[in-house]
PDB file of C-alpha atoms in Angstrom:
ATOM      1  CA  ASP A   2     151.674-132.244  50.038  1.00 69.00           C
ATOM      2  CA  VAL A   3     152.789-136.193  50.326  1.00 67.00           C
ATOM      3  CA  LYS A   4     153.707-137.561  52.956  1.00 91.00           C
ATOM      4  CA  VAL A   5     156.601-139.985  53.534  1.00 96.00           C
ATOM      5  CA  THR A   6     157.524-140.697  57.451  1.00 96.00           C
ATOM      6  CA  GLN A   7     160.066-143.024  58.437  1.00 96.00           C
ATOM      7  CA  SER A   8     160.417-143.624  62.504  1.00 91.00           C
ATOM      8  CA  SER A   9     163.808-142.625  63.063  1.00 92.00           C
ATOM      9  CA  ARG A  10     166.899-140.423  61.844  1.00 94.00           C
ATOM     10  CA  TYR A  11     169.134-142.232  63.834  1.00 96.00           C
ATOM     11  CA  LEU A  12     169.655-146.411  64.623  1.00 97.00           C
ATOM     12  CA  VAL A  13     172.570-147.794  66.598  1.00 97.00           C
ATOM     13  CA  LYS A  14     171.965-151.562  67.125  1.00 97.00           C
ATOM     14  CA  ARG A  15     174.654-154.790  67.872  1.00 97.00           C
ATOM     15  CA  THR A  16     175.280-157.953  65.929  1.00 98.00           C
ATOM     16  CA  GLY A  17     172.546-159.979  66.159  1.00 97.00           C
ATOM     17  CA  GLU A  18     169.475-157.801  66.806  1.00 97.00           C
ATOM     18  CA  LYS A  19     166.280-157.795  65.431  1.00 97.00           C
ATOM     19  CA  VAL A  20     165.469-154.876  64.162  1.00 97.00           C
ATOM     20  CA  PHE A  21     162.030-152.528  62.431  1.00 97.00           C
ATOM     21  CA  LEU A  22     161.961-149.889  60.397  1.00 98.00           C
ATOM     22  CA  GLU A  23     158.977-148.979  59.922  1.00 97.00           C
ATOM     23  CA  CYS A  24     157.137-146.285  56.406  1.00 97.00           C
ATOM     24  CA  VAL A  25     153.732-144.817  56.934  1.00 97.00           C
ATOM     25  CA  GLN A  26     152.914-142.252  54.137  1.00 96.00           C
ATOM     26  CA  ASP A  27     150.004-140.531  53.794  1.00 94.00           C
ATOM     27  CA  MET A  28     148.502-140.173  50.540  1.00 91.00           C
ATOM     28  CA  ASP A  29     146.907-143.720  50.364  1.00 92.00           C
ATOM     29  CA  HIS A  30     150.122-145.040  47.314  1.00 92.00           C
ATOM     30  CA  GLU A  31     149.688-148.135  46.428  1.00 92.00           C
ATOM     31  CA  ASN A  32     153.121-149.349  45.617  1.00 93.00           C
ATOM     32  CA  MET A  33     155.707-148.552  48.418  1.00 96.00           C
ATOM     33  CA  PHE A  34     159.564-149.525  48.626  1.00 96.00           C
ATOM     34  CA  TRP A  35     162.517-149.950  50.471  1.00 98.00           C
ATOM     35  CA  TYR A  36     165.824-149.129  49.787  1.00 97.00           C
ATOM     36  CA  ARG A  37     169.536-148.499  50.700  1.00 97.00           C
ATOM     37  CA  GLN A  38     171.805-146.735  50.132  1.00 96.00           C
ATOM     38  CA  ASP A  39     175.454-147.029  50.060  1.00 94.00           C
ATOM     39  CA  PRO A  40     178.347-144.552  48.902  1.00 89.00           C
ATOM     40  CA  GLY A  41     178.787-145.561  45.295  1.00 85.00           C
ATOM     41  CA  LEU A  42     177.048-148.082  45.058  1.00 88.00           C
ATOM     42  CA  GLY A  43     173.897-145.258  44.910  1.00 88.00           C
ATOM     43  CA  LEU A  44     170.317-146.464  45.331  1.00 93.00           C
ATOM     44  CA  ARG A  45     169.428-150.595  45.662  1.00 94.00           C
ATOM     45  CA  LEU A  46     166.056-152.179  46.387  1.00 94.00           C
ATOM     46  CA  ILE A  47     165.149-154.076  49.000  1.00 97.00           C
ATOM     47  CA  TYR A  48     161.592-154.865  48.393  1.00 96.00           C
ATOM     48  CA  PHE A  49     158.678-153.538  47.144  1.00 94.00           C
ATOM     49  CA  SER A  50     154.972-154.294  48.009  1.00 95.00           C
ATOM     50  CA  TYR A  51     151.917-153.733  45.549  1.00 91.00           C
ATOM     51  CA  ASP A  52     149.500-154.093  47.875  1.00 91.00           C
ATOM     52  CA  VAL A  53     148.377-155.235  51.580  1.00 92.00           C
ATOM     53  CA  LYS A  54     150.128-158.335  52.264  1.00 89.00           C
ATOM     54  CA  MET A  55     151.298-158.588  48.986  1.00 91.00           C
ATOM     55  CA  LYS A  56     155.281-158.075  47.794  1.00 93.00           C
ATOM     56  CA  GLU A  57     158.079-158.874  46.052  1.00 93.00           C
ATOM     57  CA  LYS A  58     161.768-159.348  46.273  1.00 94.00           C
ATOM     58  CA  GLY A  59     163.851-156.283  44.984  1.00 92.00           C
ATOM     59  CA  ASP A  60     167.612-156.234  44.632  1.00 90.00           C
ATOM     60  CA  ILE A  61     169.635-157.351  47.217  1.00 95.00           C
ATOM     61  CA  PRO A  62     166.874-159.060  49.790  1.00 96.00           C
ATOM     62  CA  GLU A  63     168.588-161.146  51.268  1.00 96.00           C
ATOM     63  CA  GLY A  64     169.035-161.088  55.464  1.00 96.00           C
ATOM     64  CA  TYR A  65     165.743-158.511  54.744  1.00 98.00           C
ATOM     65  CA  SER A  66     162.111-159.710  55.462  1.00 97.00           C
ATOM     66  CA  VAL A  67     158.410-156.839  55.493  1.00 97.00           C
ATOM     67  CA  SER A  68     155.891-157.066  56.340  1.00 97.00           C
ATOM     68  CA  ARG A  69     152.489-154.548  54.612  1.00 96.00           C
ATOM     69  CA  GLU A  70     149.297-154.886  57.067  1.00 95.00           C
ATOM     70  CA  LYS A  71     147.927-151.490  56.093  1.00 96.00           C
ATOM     71  CA  LYS A  72     148.195-149.802  52.729  1.00 95.00           C
ATOM     72  CA  GLU A  73     149.539-147.241  54.321  1.00 96.00           C
ATOM     73  CA  ARG A  74     152.431-148.600  56.573  1.00 97.00           C
ATOM     74  CA  PHE A  75     155.656-150.576  54.952  1.00 97.00           C
ATOM     75  CA  SER A  76     157.860-151.913  57.588  1.00 97.00           C
ATOM     76  CA  LEU A  77     161.577-153.153  57.193  1.00 98.00           C
ATOM     77  CA  ILE A  78     162.826-155.828  59.672  1.00 98.00           C
ATOM     78  CA  LEU A  79     166.647-156.999  59.261  1.00 97.00           C
ATOM     79  CA  GLU A  80     166.371-160.556  61.035  1.00 94.00           C
ATOM     80  CA  SER A  81     169.460-160.873  62.511  1.00 97.00           C
ATOM     81  CA  ALA A  82     170.889-157.041  61.921  1.00 97.00           C
ATOM     82  CA  SER A  83     175.131-157.983  60.883  1.00 97.00           C
ATOM     83  CA  THR A  84     177.663-155.441  60.700  1.00 97.00           C
ATOM     84  CA  ASN A  85     177.429-155.404  56.562  1.00 97.00           C
ATOM     85  CA  GLN A  86     173.449-153.716  56.983  1.00 98.00           C
ATOM     86  CA  THR A  87     174.710-150.716  58.271  1.00 98.00           C
ATOM     87  CA  SER A  88     173.999-148.002  55.236  1.00 97.00           C
ATOM     88  CA  MET A  89     171.057-145.096  54.694  1.00 97.00           C
ATOM     89  CA  TYR A  90     167.813-146.946  54.731  1.00 98.00           C
ATOM     90  CA  LEU A  91     165.208-145.256  52.366  1.00 98.00           C
ATOM     91  CA  CYS A  92     161.272-145.806  52.020  1.00 97.00           C
ATOM     92  CA  ALA A  93     159.232-144.815  48.858  1.00 96.00           C
ATOM     93  CA  SER A  94     155.697-145.078  48.227  1.00 95.00           C
ATOM     94  CA  SER A  95     154.211-143.713  44.468  1.00 91.00           C
ATOM     95  CA  LEU A  96     150.650-144.418  42.882  1.00 88.00           C
ATOM     96  CA  PRO A  97     150.747-147.268  40.322  1.00 84.00           C
ATOM     97  CA  HIS A  98     151.329-146.730  36.993  1.00 78.00           C
ATOM     98  CA  VAL A  99     148.291-146.915  35.065  1.00 75.00           C
ATOM     99  CA  GLY A 100     148.133-145.881  31.340  1.00 69.00           C
ATOM    100  CA  GLY A 101     151.451-145.998  30.367  1.00 66.00           C
ATOM    101  CA  ILE A 102     151.263-142.405  33.145  1.00 70.00           C
ATOM    102  CA  SER A 103     155.027-142.723  35.624  1.00 73.00           C
ATOM    103  CA  TYR A 104     154.440-141.174  38.591  1.00 81.00           C
ATOM    104  CA  GLU A 105     156.992-139.992  41.056  1.00 87.00           C
ATOM    105  CA  GLN A 106     158.171-141.859  44.261  1.00 91.00           C
ATOM    106  CA  TYR A 107     158.611-140.144  46.916  1.00 94.00           C
ATOM    107  CA  PHE A 108     161.027-140.816  49.317  1.00 96.00           C
ATOM    108  CA  GLY A 109     160.960-140.323  53.838  1.00 96.00           C
ATOM    109  CA  PRO A 110     163.551-138.478  55.277  1.00 96.00           C
ATOM    110  CA  GLY A 111     165.600-141.616  55.173  1.00 96.00           C
ATOM    111  CA  THR A 112     166.885-143.448  58.406  1.00 97.00           C
ATOM    112  CA  ARG A 113     170.544-144.258  58.751  1.00 97.00           C
ATOM    113  CA  LEU A 114     171.418-147.467  61.029  1.00 98.00           C
ATOM    114  CA  THR A 115     174.466-147.843  62.470  1.00 98.00           C
ATOM    115  CA  VAL A 116     174.969-152.209  63.549  1.00 98.00           C
ATOM    116  CA  THR A 117     178.265-152.863  65.603  1.00 97.00           C
TER     117      THR A 117
ATOM    118  CA  GLN B  18     171.805-157.034  34.531  1.00 60.00           C
ATOM    119  CA  LYS B  19     169.635-153.959  33.675  1.00 64.00           C
ATOM    120  CA  GLU B  20     171.744-151.023  34.614  1.00 89.00           C
ATOM    121  CA  VAL B  21     171.280-147.437  34.556  1.00 93.00           C
ATOM    122  CA  GLU B  22     174.986-145.550  33.951  1.00 94.00           C
ATOM    123  CA  GLN B  23     176.428-141.711  35.168  1.00 93.00           C
ATOM    124  CA  ASN B  24     179.471-140.912  35.400  1.00 85.00           C
ATOM    125  CA  SER B  25     180.128-140.134  39.543  1.00 79.00           C
ATOM    126  CA  GLY B  26     182.232-136.849  38.817  1.00 83.00           C
ATOM    127  CA  PRO B  27     182.430-134.456  40.731  1.00 90.00           C
ATOM    128  CA  LEU B  28     181.111-132.034  37.954  1.00 95.00           C
ATOM    129  CA  SER B  29     182.314-128.758  37.884  1.00 96.00           C
ATOM    130  CA  VAL B  30     180.170-126.128  36.450  1.00 96.00           C
ATOM    131  CA  PRO B  31     180.625-122.269  36.905  1.00 97.00           C
ATOM    132  CA  GLU B  32     177.871-119.994  38.633  1.00 97.00           C
ATOM    133  CA  GLY B  33     175.909-119.092  35.360  1.00 97.00           C
ATOM    134  CA  ALA B  34     176.803-121.501  33.201  1.00 97.00           C
ATOM    135  CA  ILE B  35     174.969-124.239  31.246  1.00 97.00           C
ATOM    136  CA  ALA B  36     175.268-128.028  33.481  1.00 97.00           C
ATOM    137  CA  SER B  37     174.850-130.985  31.502  1.00 96.00           C
ATOM    138  CA  LEU B  38     174.652-135.071  33.986  1.00 97.00           C
ATOM    139  CA  ASN B  39     174.430-137.504  31.711  1.00 96.00           C
ATOM    140  CA  CYS B  40     172.796-140.771  31.952  1.00 96.00           C
ATOM    141  CA  THR B  41     172.811-144.694  29.968  1.00 96.00           C
ATOM    142  CA  TYR B  42     170.539-147.233  30.600  1.00 95.00           C
ATOM    143  CA  SER B  43     171.241-151.099  29.464  1.00 92.00           C
ATOM    144  CA  ASP B  44     167.149-151.947  28.723  1.00 88.00           C
ATOM    145  CA  ARG B  45     165.831-151.396  25.413  1.00 88.00           C
ATOM    146  CA  GLY B  46     162.605-151.867  26.794  1.00 86.00           C
ATOM    147  CA  SER B  47     162.932-148.947  29.494  1.00 87.00           C
ATOM    148  CA  GLN B  48     159.531-146.869  29.399  1.00 84.00           C
ATOM    149  CA  SER B  49     159.989-143.623  30.811  1.00 90.00           C
ATOM    150  CA  PHE B  50     163.010-142.494  33.219  1.00 94.00           C
ATOM    151  CA  PHE B  51     163.235-139.421  36.287  1.00 95.00           C
ATOM    152  CA  TRP B  52     166.090-137.169  37.455  1.00 97.00           C
ATOM    153  CA  TYR B  53     166.001-136.906  40.926  1.00 97.00           C
ATOM    154  CA  ARG B  54     168.390-134.579  43.221  1.00 97.00           C
ATOM    155  CA  GLN B  55     169.561-134.818  46.124  1.00 97.00           C
ATOM    156  CA  TYR B  56     171.050-132.896  48.811  1.00 96.00           C
ATOM    157  CA  SER B  57     173.521-134.236  50.917  1.00 93.00           C
ATOM    158  CA  GLY B  58     172.337-135.679  54.273  1.00 90.00           C
ATOM    159  CA  LYS B  59     169.053-135.324  52.579  1.00 93.00           C
ATOM    160  CA  SER B  60     166.549-137.944  50.507  1.00 95.00           C
ATOM    161  CA  PRO B  61     165.811-137.684  46.504  1.00 96.00           C
ATOM    162  CA  GLU B  62     163.394-135.193  45.309  1.00 95.00           C
ATOM    163  CA  LEU B  63     161.595-135.753  41.799  1.00 94.00           C
ATOM    164  CA  ILE B  64     162.723-132.839  39.124  1.00 95.00           C
ATOM    165  CA  MET B  65     161.274-133.773  36.029  1.00 93.00           C
ATOM    166  CA  PHE B  66     160.061-136.689  34.307  1.00 92.00           C
ATOM    167  CA  ILE B  67     160.740-138.128  30.439  1.00 93.00           C
ATOM    168  CA  TYR B  68     159.109-140.479  28.612  1.00 88.00           C
ATOM    169  CA  SER B  69     158.471-139.594  24.421  1.00 89.00           C
ATOM    170  CA  ASN B  70     162.129-139.204  22.116  1.00 93.00           C
ATOM    171  CA  GLY B  71     162.823-135.498  21.845  1.00 94.00           C
ATOM    172  CA  ASP B  72     163.246-132.503  25.062  1.00 95.00           C
ATOM    173  CA  LYS B  73     161.372-131.589  27.475  1.00 95.00           C
ATOM    174  CA  GLU B  74     160.745-128.253  29.786  1.00 96.00           C
ATOM    175  CA  ASP B  75     160.603-127.245  32.839  1.00 95.00           C
ATOM    176  CA  GLY B  76     161.811-124.034  34.170  1.00 96.00           C
ATOM    177  CA  ARG B  77     165.799-123.858  34.903  1.00 97.00           C
ATOM    178  CA  PHE B  78     165.745-127.304  33.702  1.00 97.00           C
ATOM    179  CA  THR B  79     165.488-129.545  30.431  1.00 98.00           C
ATOM    180  CA  ALA B  80     165.430-133.262  30.727  1.00 97.00           C
ATOM    181  CA  GLN B  81     166.161-135.381  26.284  1.00 97.00           C
ATOM    182  CA  LEU B  82     165.773-138.667  25.926  1.00 96.00           C
ATOM    183  CA  ASN B  83     167.567-140.536  23.101  1.00 96.00           C
ATOM    184  CA  LYS B  84     165.593-143.703  23.179  1.00 93.00           C
ATOM    185  CA  ALA B  85     166.815-145.230  20.503  1.00 94.00           C
ATOM    186  CA  SER B  86     171.032-145.319  22.138  1.00 94.00           C
ATOM    187  CA  GLN B  87     169.173-145.211  25.318  1.00 94.00           C
ATOM    188  CA  TYR B  88     170.079-142.086  26.713  1.00 95.00           C
ATOM    189  CA  VAL B  89     169.305-139.675  29.003  1.00 97.00           C
ATOM    190  CA  SER B  90     170.231-136.128  30.450  1.00 97.00           C
ATOM    191  CA  LEU B  91     169.613-133.515  32.656  1.00 97.00           C
ATOM    192  CA  LEU B  92     170.511-130.211  31.128  1.00 97.00           C
ATOM    193  CA  ILE B  93     170.553-127.129  33.599  1.00 98.00           C
ATOM    194  CA  ARG B  94     170.415-123.007  32.599  1.00 98.00           C
ATOM    195  CA  ASP B  95     171.746-120.647  34.716  1.00 97.00           C
ATOM    196  CA  SER B  96     173.157-122.580  37.575  1.00 97.00           C
ATOM    197  CA  GLN B  97     173.390-121.548  40.777  1.00 97.00           C
ATOM    198  CA  PRO B  98     175.017-122.795  43.773  1.00 96.00           C
ATOM    199  CA  SER B  99     171.885-124.240  45.414  1.00 96.00           C
ATOM    200  CA  ASP B 100     171.845-126.437  42.421  1.00 97.00           C
ATOM    201  CA  SER B 101     174.697-128.310  44.118  1.00 97.00           C
ATOM    202  CA  ALA B 102     173.699-131.648  45.323  1.00 97.00           C
ATOM    203  CA  THR B 103     173.487-135.074  43.544  1.00 96.00           C
ATOM    204  CA  TYR B 104     171.691-135.809  40.732  1.00 97.00           C
ATOM    205  CA  LEU B 105     170.781-139.248  40.686  1.00 96.00           C
ATOM    206  CA  CYS B 106     168.857-140.994  37.398  1.00 96.00           C
ATOM    207  CA  ALA B 107     166.104-144.057  37.367  1.00 94.00           C
ATOM    208  CA  ALA B 108     164.650-145.612  34.731  1.00 92.00           C
ATOM    209  CA  ARG B 109     161.021-147.375  34.486  1.00 88.00           C
ATOM    210  CA  GLY B 110     161.226-151.116  32.992  1.00 77.00           C
ATOM    211  CA  ASN B 111     158.623-152.091  30.455  1.00 69.00           C
ATOM    212  CA  PHE B 112     155.138-151.401  31.122  1.00 61.00           C
ATOM    213  CA  GLY B 113     153.390-153.449  34.424  1.00 64.00           C
ATOM    214  CA  ASN B 114     156.411-152.911  35.920  1.00 73.00           C
ATOM    215  CA  GLU B 115     156.606-150.619  38.595  1.00 79.00           C
ATOM    216  CA  LYS B 116     160.437-150.762  39.912  1.00 86.00           C
ATOM    217  CA  LEU B 117     163.069-147.585  39.081  1.00 89.00           C
ATOM    218  CA  THR B 118     166.617-148.810  38.595  1.00 91.00           C
ATOM    219  CA  PHE B 119     169.172-145.817  39.941  1.00 93.00           C
ATOM    220  CA  GLY B 120     172.107-145.006  38.450  1.00 94.00           C
ATOM    221  CA  THR B 121     174.962-144.570  41.229  1.00 93.00           C
ATOM    222  CA  GLY B 122     174.142-140.293  40.875  1.00 94.00           C
ATOM    223  CA  THR B 123     175.942-137.336  39.619  1.00 95.00           C
ATOM    224  CA  ARG B 124     177.664-135.675  41.894  1.00 95.00           C
ATOM    225  CA  LEU B 125     177.347-131.531  40.813  1.00 96.00           C
ATOM    226  CA  THR B 126     179.525-128.894  41.812  1.00 97.00           C
ATOM    227  CA  ILE B 127     178.685-124.860  41.398  1.00 97.00           C
ATOM    228  CA  ILE B 128     181.538-122.674  41.745  1.00 96.00           C
ATOM    229  CA  PRO B 129     180.931-118.792  42.885  1.00 94.00           C
TER     230      PRO B 129
END
């Protein structure tokens, strides 16, 4: 059974703080993703990693960075948190698409981050 | 900007009726499509995916794809109160593109 875990369900930080969100998957998936979800805006991709130390910007990378030092772990970093980064953050993982076969993304439980 | 569009709802359907959820996409190169269900306060979970034109059935759920019209739908037969959730449509682009583009979701309420 695929499991994606995130380090915190709820997090409250102050403006200007450096924030780390951790995600771990136990299914040996190559791909890992960070999204944020806001009412009316849906799921928006922040960053994507397709292998250790490899990353690709998503649709809204500004203000964020990522780290993937091990295959199972993908970290999202807010260098200097701002109030407009208050959101639900969702991590996901998947196998790579091979031979035209698509694989689903499995989501973690989410971290609700509030920046005050 | 490659987009996936859904009617945000809310869509209200009586218990036992058929719920019909619709999605359109702008990238004609999109290869496969996913329907996720998200309960309030929870993370999305996959219901089914489809990549060939036509219908694909799984229990009470049927996904329909029409690539010529760039249209995907999800039908839920014999709707149950437990089907009340937000349904997200997602599209994957061309071969080799690992990313999904999500719609904003349709909120479905099943009325007992």
